[in-house]
mmCIF file with all atom_site columns, C-alpha atoms in Angstrom:
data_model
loop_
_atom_site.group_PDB
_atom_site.id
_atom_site.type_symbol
_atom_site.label_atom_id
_atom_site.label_alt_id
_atom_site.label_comp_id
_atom_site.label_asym_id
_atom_site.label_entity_id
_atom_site.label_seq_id
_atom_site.pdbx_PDB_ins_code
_atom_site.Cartn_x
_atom_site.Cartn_y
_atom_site.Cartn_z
_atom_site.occupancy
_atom_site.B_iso_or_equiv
_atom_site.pdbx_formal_charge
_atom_site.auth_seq_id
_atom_site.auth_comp_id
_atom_site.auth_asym_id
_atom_site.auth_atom_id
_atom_site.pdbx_PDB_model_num
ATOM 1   C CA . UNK A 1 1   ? -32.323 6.312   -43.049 1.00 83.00 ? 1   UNK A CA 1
ATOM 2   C CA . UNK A 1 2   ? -34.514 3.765   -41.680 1.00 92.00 ? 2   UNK A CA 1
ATOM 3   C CA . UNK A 1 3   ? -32.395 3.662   -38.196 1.00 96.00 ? 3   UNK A CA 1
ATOM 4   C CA . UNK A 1 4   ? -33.837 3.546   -34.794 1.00 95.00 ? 4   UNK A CA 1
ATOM 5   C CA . UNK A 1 5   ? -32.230 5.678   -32.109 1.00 96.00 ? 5   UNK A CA 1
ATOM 6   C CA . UNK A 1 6   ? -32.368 5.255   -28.399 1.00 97.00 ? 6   UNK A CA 1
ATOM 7   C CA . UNK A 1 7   ? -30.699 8.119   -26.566 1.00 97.00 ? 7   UNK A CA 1
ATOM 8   C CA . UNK A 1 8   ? -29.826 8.579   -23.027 1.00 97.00 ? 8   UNK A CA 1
ATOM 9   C CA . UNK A 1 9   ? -27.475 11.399  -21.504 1.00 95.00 ? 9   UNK A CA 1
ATOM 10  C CA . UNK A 1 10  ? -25.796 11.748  -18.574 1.00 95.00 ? 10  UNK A CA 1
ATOM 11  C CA . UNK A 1 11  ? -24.701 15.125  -17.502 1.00 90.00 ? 11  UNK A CA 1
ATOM 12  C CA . UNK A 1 12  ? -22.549 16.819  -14.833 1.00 80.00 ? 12  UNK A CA 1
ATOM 13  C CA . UNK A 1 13  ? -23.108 20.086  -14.516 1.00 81.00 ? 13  UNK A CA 1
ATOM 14  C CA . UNK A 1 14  ? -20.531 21.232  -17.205 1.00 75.00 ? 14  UNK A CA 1
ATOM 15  C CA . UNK A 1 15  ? -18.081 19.122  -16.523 1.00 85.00 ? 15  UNK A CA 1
ATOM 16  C CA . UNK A 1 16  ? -17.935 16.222  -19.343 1.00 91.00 ? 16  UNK A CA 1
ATOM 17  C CA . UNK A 1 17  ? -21.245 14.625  -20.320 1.00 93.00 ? 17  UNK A CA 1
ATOM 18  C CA . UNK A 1 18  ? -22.086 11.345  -21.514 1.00 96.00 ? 18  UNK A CA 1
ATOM 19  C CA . UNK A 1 19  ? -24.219 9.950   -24.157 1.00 97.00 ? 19  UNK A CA 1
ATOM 20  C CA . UNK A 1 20  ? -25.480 5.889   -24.429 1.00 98.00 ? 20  UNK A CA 1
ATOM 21  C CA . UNK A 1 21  ? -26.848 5.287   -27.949 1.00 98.00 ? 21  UNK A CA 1
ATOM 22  C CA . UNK A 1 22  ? -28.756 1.929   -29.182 1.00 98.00 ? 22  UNK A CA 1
ATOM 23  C CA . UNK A 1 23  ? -28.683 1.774   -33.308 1.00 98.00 ? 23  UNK A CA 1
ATOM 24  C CA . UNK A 1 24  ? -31.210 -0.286  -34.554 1.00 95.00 ? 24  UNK A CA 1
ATOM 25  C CA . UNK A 1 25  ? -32.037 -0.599  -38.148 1.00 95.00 ? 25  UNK A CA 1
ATOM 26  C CA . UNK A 1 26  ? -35.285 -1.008  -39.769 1.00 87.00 ? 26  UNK A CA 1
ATOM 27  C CA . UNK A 1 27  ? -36.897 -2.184  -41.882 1.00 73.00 ? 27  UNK A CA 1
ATOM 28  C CA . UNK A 1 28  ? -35.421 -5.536  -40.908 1.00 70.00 ? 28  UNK A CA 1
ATOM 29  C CA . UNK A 1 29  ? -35.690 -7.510  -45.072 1.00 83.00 ? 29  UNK A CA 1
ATOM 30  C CA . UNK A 1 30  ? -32.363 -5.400  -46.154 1.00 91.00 ? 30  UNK A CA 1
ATOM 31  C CA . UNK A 1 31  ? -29.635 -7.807  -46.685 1.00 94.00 ? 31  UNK A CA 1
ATOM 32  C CA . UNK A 1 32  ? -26.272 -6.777  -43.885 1.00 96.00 ? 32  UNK A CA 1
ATOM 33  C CA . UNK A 1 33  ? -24.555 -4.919  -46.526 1.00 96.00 ? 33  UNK A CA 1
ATOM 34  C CA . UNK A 1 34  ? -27.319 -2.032  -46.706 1.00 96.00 ? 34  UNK A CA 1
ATOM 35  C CA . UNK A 1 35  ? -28.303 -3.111  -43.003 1.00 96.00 ? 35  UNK A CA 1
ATOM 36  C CA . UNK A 1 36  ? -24.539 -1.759  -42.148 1.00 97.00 ? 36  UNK A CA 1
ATOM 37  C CA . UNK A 1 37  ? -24.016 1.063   -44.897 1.00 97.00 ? 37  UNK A CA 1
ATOM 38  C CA . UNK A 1 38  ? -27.541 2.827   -42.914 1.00 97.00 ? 38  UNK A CA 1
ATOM 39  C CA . UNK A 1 39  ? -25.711 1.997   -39.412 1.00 97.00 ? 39  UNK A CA 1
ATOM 40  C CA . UNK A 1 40  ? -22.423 3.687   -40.298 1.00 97.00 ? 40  UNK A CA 1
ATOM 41  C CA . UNK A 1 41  ? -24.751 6.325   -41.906 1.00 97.00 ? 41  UNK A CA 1
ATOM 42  C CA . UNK A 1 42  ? -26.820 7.249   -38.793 1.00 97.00 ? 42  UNK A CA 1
ATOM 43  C CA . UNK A 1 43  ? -23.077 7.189   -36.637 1.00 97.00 ? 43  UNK A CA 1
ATOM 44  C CA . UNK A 1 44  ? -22.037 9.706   -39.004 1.00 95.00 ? 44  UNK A CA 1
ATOM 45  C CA . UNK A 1 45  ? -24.790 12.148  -38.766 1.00 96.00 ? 45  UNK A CA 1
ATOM 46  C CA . UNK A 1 46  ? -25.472 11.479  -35.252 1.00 96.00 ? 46  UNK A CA 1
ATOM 47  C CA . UNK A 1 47  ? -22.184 14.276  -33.877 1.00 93.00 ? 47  UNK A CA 1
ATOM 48  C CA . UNK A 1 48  ? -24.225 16.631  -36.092 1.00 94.00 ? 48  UNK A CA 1
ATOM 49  C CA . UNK A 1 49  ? -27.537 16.655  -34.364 1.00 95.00 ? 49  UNK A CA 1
ATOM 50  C CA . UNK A 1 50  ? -28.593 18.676  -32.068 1.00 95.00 ? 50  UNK A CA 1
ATOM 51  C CA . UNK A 1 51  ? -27.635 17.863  -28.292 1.00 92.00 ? 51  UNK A CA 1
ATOM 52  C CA . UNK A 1 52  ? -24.623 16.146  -29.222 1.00 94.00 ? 52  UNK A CA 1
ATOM 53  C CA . UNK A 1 53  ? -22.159 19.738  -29.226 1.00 90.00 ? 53  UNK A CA 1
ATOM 54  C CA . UNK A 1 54  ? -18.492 18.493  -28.343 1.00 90.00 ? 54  UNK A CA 1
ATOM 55  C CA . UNK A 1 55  ? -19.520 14.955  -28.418 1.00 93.00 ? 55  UNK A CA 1
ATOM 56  C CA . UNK A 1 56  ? -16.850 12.193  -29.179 1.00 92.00 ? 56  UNK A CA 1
ATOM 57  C CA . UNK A 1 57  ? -17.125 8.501   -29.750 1.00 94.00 ? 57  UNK A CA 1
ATOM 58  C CA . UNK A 1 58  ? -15.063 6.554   -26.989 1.00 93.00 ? 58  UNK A CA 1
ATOM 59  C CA . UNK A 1 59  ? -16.712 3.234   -27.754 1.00 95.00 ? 59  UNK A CA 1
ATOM 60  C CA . UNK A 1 60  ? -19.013 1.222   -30.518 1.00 97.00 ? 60  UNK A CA 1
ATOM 61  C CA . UNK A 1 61  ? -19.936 -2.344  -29.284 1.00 98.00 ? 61  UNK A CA 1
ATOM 62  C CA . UNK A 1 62  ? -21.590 -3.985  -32.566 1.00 98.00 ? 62  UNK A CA 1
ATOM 63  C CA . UNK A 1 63  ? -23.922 -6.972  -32.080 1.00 98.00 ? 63  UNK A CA 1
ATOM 64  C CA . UNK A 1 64  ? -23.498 -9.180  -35.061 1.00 98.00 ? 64  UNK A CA 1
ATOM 65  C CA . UNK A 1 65  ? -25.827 -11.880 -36.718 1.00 96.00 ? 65  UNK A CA 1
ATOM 66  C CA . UNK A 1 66  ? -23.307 -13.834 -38.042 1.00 96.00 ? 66  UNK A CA 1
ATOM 67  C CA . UNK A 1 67  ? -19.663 -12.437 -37.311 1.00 96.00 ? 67  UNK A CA 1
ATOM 68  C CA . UNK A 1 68  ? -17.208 -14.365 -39.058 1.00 96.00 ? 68  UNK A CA 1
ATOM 69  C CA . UNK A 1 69  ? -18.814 -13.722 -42.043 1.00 97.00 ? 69  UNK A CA 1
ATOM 70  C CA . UNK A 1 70  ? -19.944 -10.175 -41.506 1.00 97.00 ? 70  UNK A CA 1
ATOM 71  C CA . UNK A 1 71  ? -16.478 -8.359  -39.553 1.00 96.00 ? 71  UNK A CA 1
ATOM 72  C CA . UNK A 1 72  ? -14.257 -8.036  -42.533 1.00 96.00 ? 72  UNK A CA 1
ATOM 73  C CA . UNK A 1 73  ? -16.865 -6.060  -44.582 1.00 96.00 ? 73  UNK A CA 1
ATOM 74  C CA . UNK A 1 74  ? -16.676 -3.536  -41.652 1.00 96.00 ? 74  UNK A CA 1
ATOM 75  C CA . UNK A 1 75  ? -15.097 -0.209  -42.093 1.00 93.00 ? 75  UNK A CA 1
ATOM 76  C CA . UNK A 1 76  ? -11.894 0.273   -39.945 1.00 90.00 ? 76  UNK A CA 1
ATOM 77  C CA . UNK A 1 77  ? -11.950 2.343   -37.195 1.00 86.00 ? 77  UNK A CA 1
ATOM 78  C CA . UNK A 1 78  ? -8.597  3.145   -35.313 1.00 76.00 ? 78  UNK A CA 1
ATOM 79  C CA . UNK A 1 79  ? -8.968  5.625   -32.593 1.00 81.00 ? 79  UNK A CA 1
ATOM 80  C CA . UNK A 1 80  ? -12.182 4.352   -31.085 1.00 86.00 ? 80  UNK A CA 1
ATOM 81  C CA . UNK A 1 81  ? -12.677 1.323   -29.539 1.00 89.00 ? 81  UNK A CA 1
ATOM 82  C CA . UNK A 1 82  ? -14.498 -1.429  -31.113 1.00 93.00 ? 82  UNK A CA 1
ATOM 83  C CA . UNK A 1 83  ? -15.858 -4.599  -29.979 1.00 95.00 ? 83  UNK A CA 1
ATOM 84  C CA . UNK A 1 84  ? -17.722 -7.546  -31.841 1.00 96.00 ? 84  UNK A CA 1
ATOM 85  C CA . UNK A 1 85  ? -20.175 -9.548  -30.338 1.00 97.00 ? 85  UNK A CA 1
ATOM 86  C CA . UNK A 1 86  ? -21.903 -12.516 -32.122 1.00 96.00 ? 86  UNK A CA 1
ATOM 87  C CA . UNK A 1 87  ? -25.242 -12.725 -31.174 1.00 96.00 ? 87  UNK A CA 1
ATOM 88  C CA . UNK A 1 88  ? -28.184 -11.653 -33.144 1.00 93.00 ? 88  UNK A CA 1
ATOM 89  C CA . UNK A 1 89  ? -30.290 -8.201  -32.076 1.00 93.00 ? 89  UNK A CA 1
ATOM 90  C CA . UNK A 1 90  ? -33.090 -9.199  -30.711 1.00 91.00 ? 90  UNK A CA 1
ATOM 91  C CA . UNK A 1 91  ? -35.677 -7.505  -32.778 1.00 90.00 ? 91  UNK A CA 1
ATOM 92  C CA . UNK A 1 92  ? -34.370 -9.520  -35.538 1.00 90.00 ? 92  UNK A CA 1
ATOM 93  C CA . UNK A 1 93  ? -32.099 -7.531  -37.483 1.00 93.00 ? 93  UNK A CA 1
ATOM 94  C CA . UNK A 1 94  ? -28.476 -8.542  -38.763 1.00 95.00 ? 94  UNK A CA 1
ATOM 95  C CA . UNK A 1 95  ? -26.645 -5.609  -37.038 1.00 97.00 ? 95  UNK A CA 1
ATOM 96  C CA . UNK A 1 96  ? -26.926 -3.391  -34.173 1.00 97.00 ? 96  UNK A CA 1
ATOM 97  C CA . UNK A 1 97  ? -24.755 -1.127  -32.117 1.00 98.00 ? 97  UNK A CA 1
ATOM 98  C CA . UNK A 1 98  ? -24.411 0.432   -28.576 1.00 98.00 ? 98  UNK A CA 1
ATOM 99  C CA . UNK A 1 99  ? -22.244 3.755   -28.890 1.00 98.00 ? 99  UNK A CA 1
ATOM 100 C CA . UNK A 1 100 ? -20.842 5.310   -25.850 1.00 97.00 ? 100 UNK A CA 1
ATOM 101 C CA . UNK A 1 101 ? -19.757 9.119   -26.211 1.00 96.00 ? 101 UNK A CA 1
ATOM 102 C CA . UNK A 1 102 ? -18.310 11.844  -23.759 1.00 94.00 ? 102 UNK A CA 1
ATOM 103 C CA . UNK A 1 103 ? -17.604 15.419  -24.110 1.00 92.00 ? 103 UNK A CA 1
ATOM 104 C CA . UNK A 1 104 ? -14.744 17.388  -23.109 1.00 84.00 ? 104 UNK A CA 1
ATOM 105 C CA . UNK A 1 105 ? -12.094 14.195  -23.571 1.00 82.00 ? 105 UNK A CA 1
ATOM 106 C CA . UNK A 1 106 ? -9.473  13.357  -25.745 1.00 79.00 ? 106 UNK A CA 1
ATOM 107 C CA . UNK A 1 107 ? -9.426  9.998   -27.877 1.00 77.00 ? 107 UNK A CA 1
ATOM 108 C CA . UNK A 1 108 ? -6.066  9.415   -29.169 1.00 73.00 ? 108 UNK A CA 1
ATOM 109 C CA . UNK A 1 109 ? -4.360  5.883   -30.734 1.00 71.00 ? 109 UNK A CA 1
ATOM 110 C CA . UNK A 1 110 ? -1.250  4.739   -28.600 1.00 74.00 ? 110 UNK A CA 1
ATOM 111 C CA . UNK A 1 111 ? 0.695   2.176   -29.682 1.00 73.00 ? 111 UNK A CA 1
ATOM 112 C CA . UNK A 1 112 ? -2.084  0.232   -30.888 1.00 68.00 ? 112 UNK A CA 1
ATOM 113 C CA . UNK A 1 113 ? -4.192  1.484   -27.619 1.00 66.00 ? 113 UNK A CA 1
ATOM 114 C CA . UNK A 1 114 ? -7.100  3.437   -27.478 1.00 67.00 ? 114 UNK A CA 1
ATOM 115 C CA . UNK A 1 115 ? -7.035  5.763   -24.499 1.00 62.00 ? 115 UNK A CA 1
#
């Protein structure tokens, strides 16, 4: 996929475990289109490897290169909560995101909330 993974969990002796994921994409000369499409590809895959049994997103923080160009291409994404930040990844890419994840919870869409 050409994606970068940092991985750190926390875990509580069976009670619910958490997971902090950096996404980083590389190489960095892909325009944002197929920078994102590989992003959104590694998210997908990512509940699927091993070490991440029962594993839910709760939150995706995105770090954008140039965001009022670049958010409405995203993909929607009701039930987890999403948040946008313009400022370039530092390794010089035009996307990156930090993914937070727990275990044993429920996500669920409330009147426009995500609890």
């Amino acid at each position: 996929l050409g994606v970068h993974a940092q991985v750190t969990r926390f875990d509580a002796r069976g009670e619910v475990a958490e997971w902090h994921v950096m996404l980083h994409v590389e190489p960095r000369c892909d325009l944002f289109q197929r920078q994102m499409e590989r992003i959104y590809e590694a998210e997908d895959s990512l509940l699927r490897m091993p070490g991440f049994e029962g594993a839910q997103y709760v939150m995706k923080r995105y770090f954008l290169s140039d965001s009022t160009n670049q958010q409405p291409l995203m993909r929607k994404q009701p039930d987890i909560s999403i948040s946008i930040i313009q400022q370039q990844p530092l390794d010089g890419s035009k996307i990156a995101v930090w993914l937070y994840l727990q275990s044993h919870t429920r996500i669920a869409n409330e009147n426009g909330m995500v609890v």
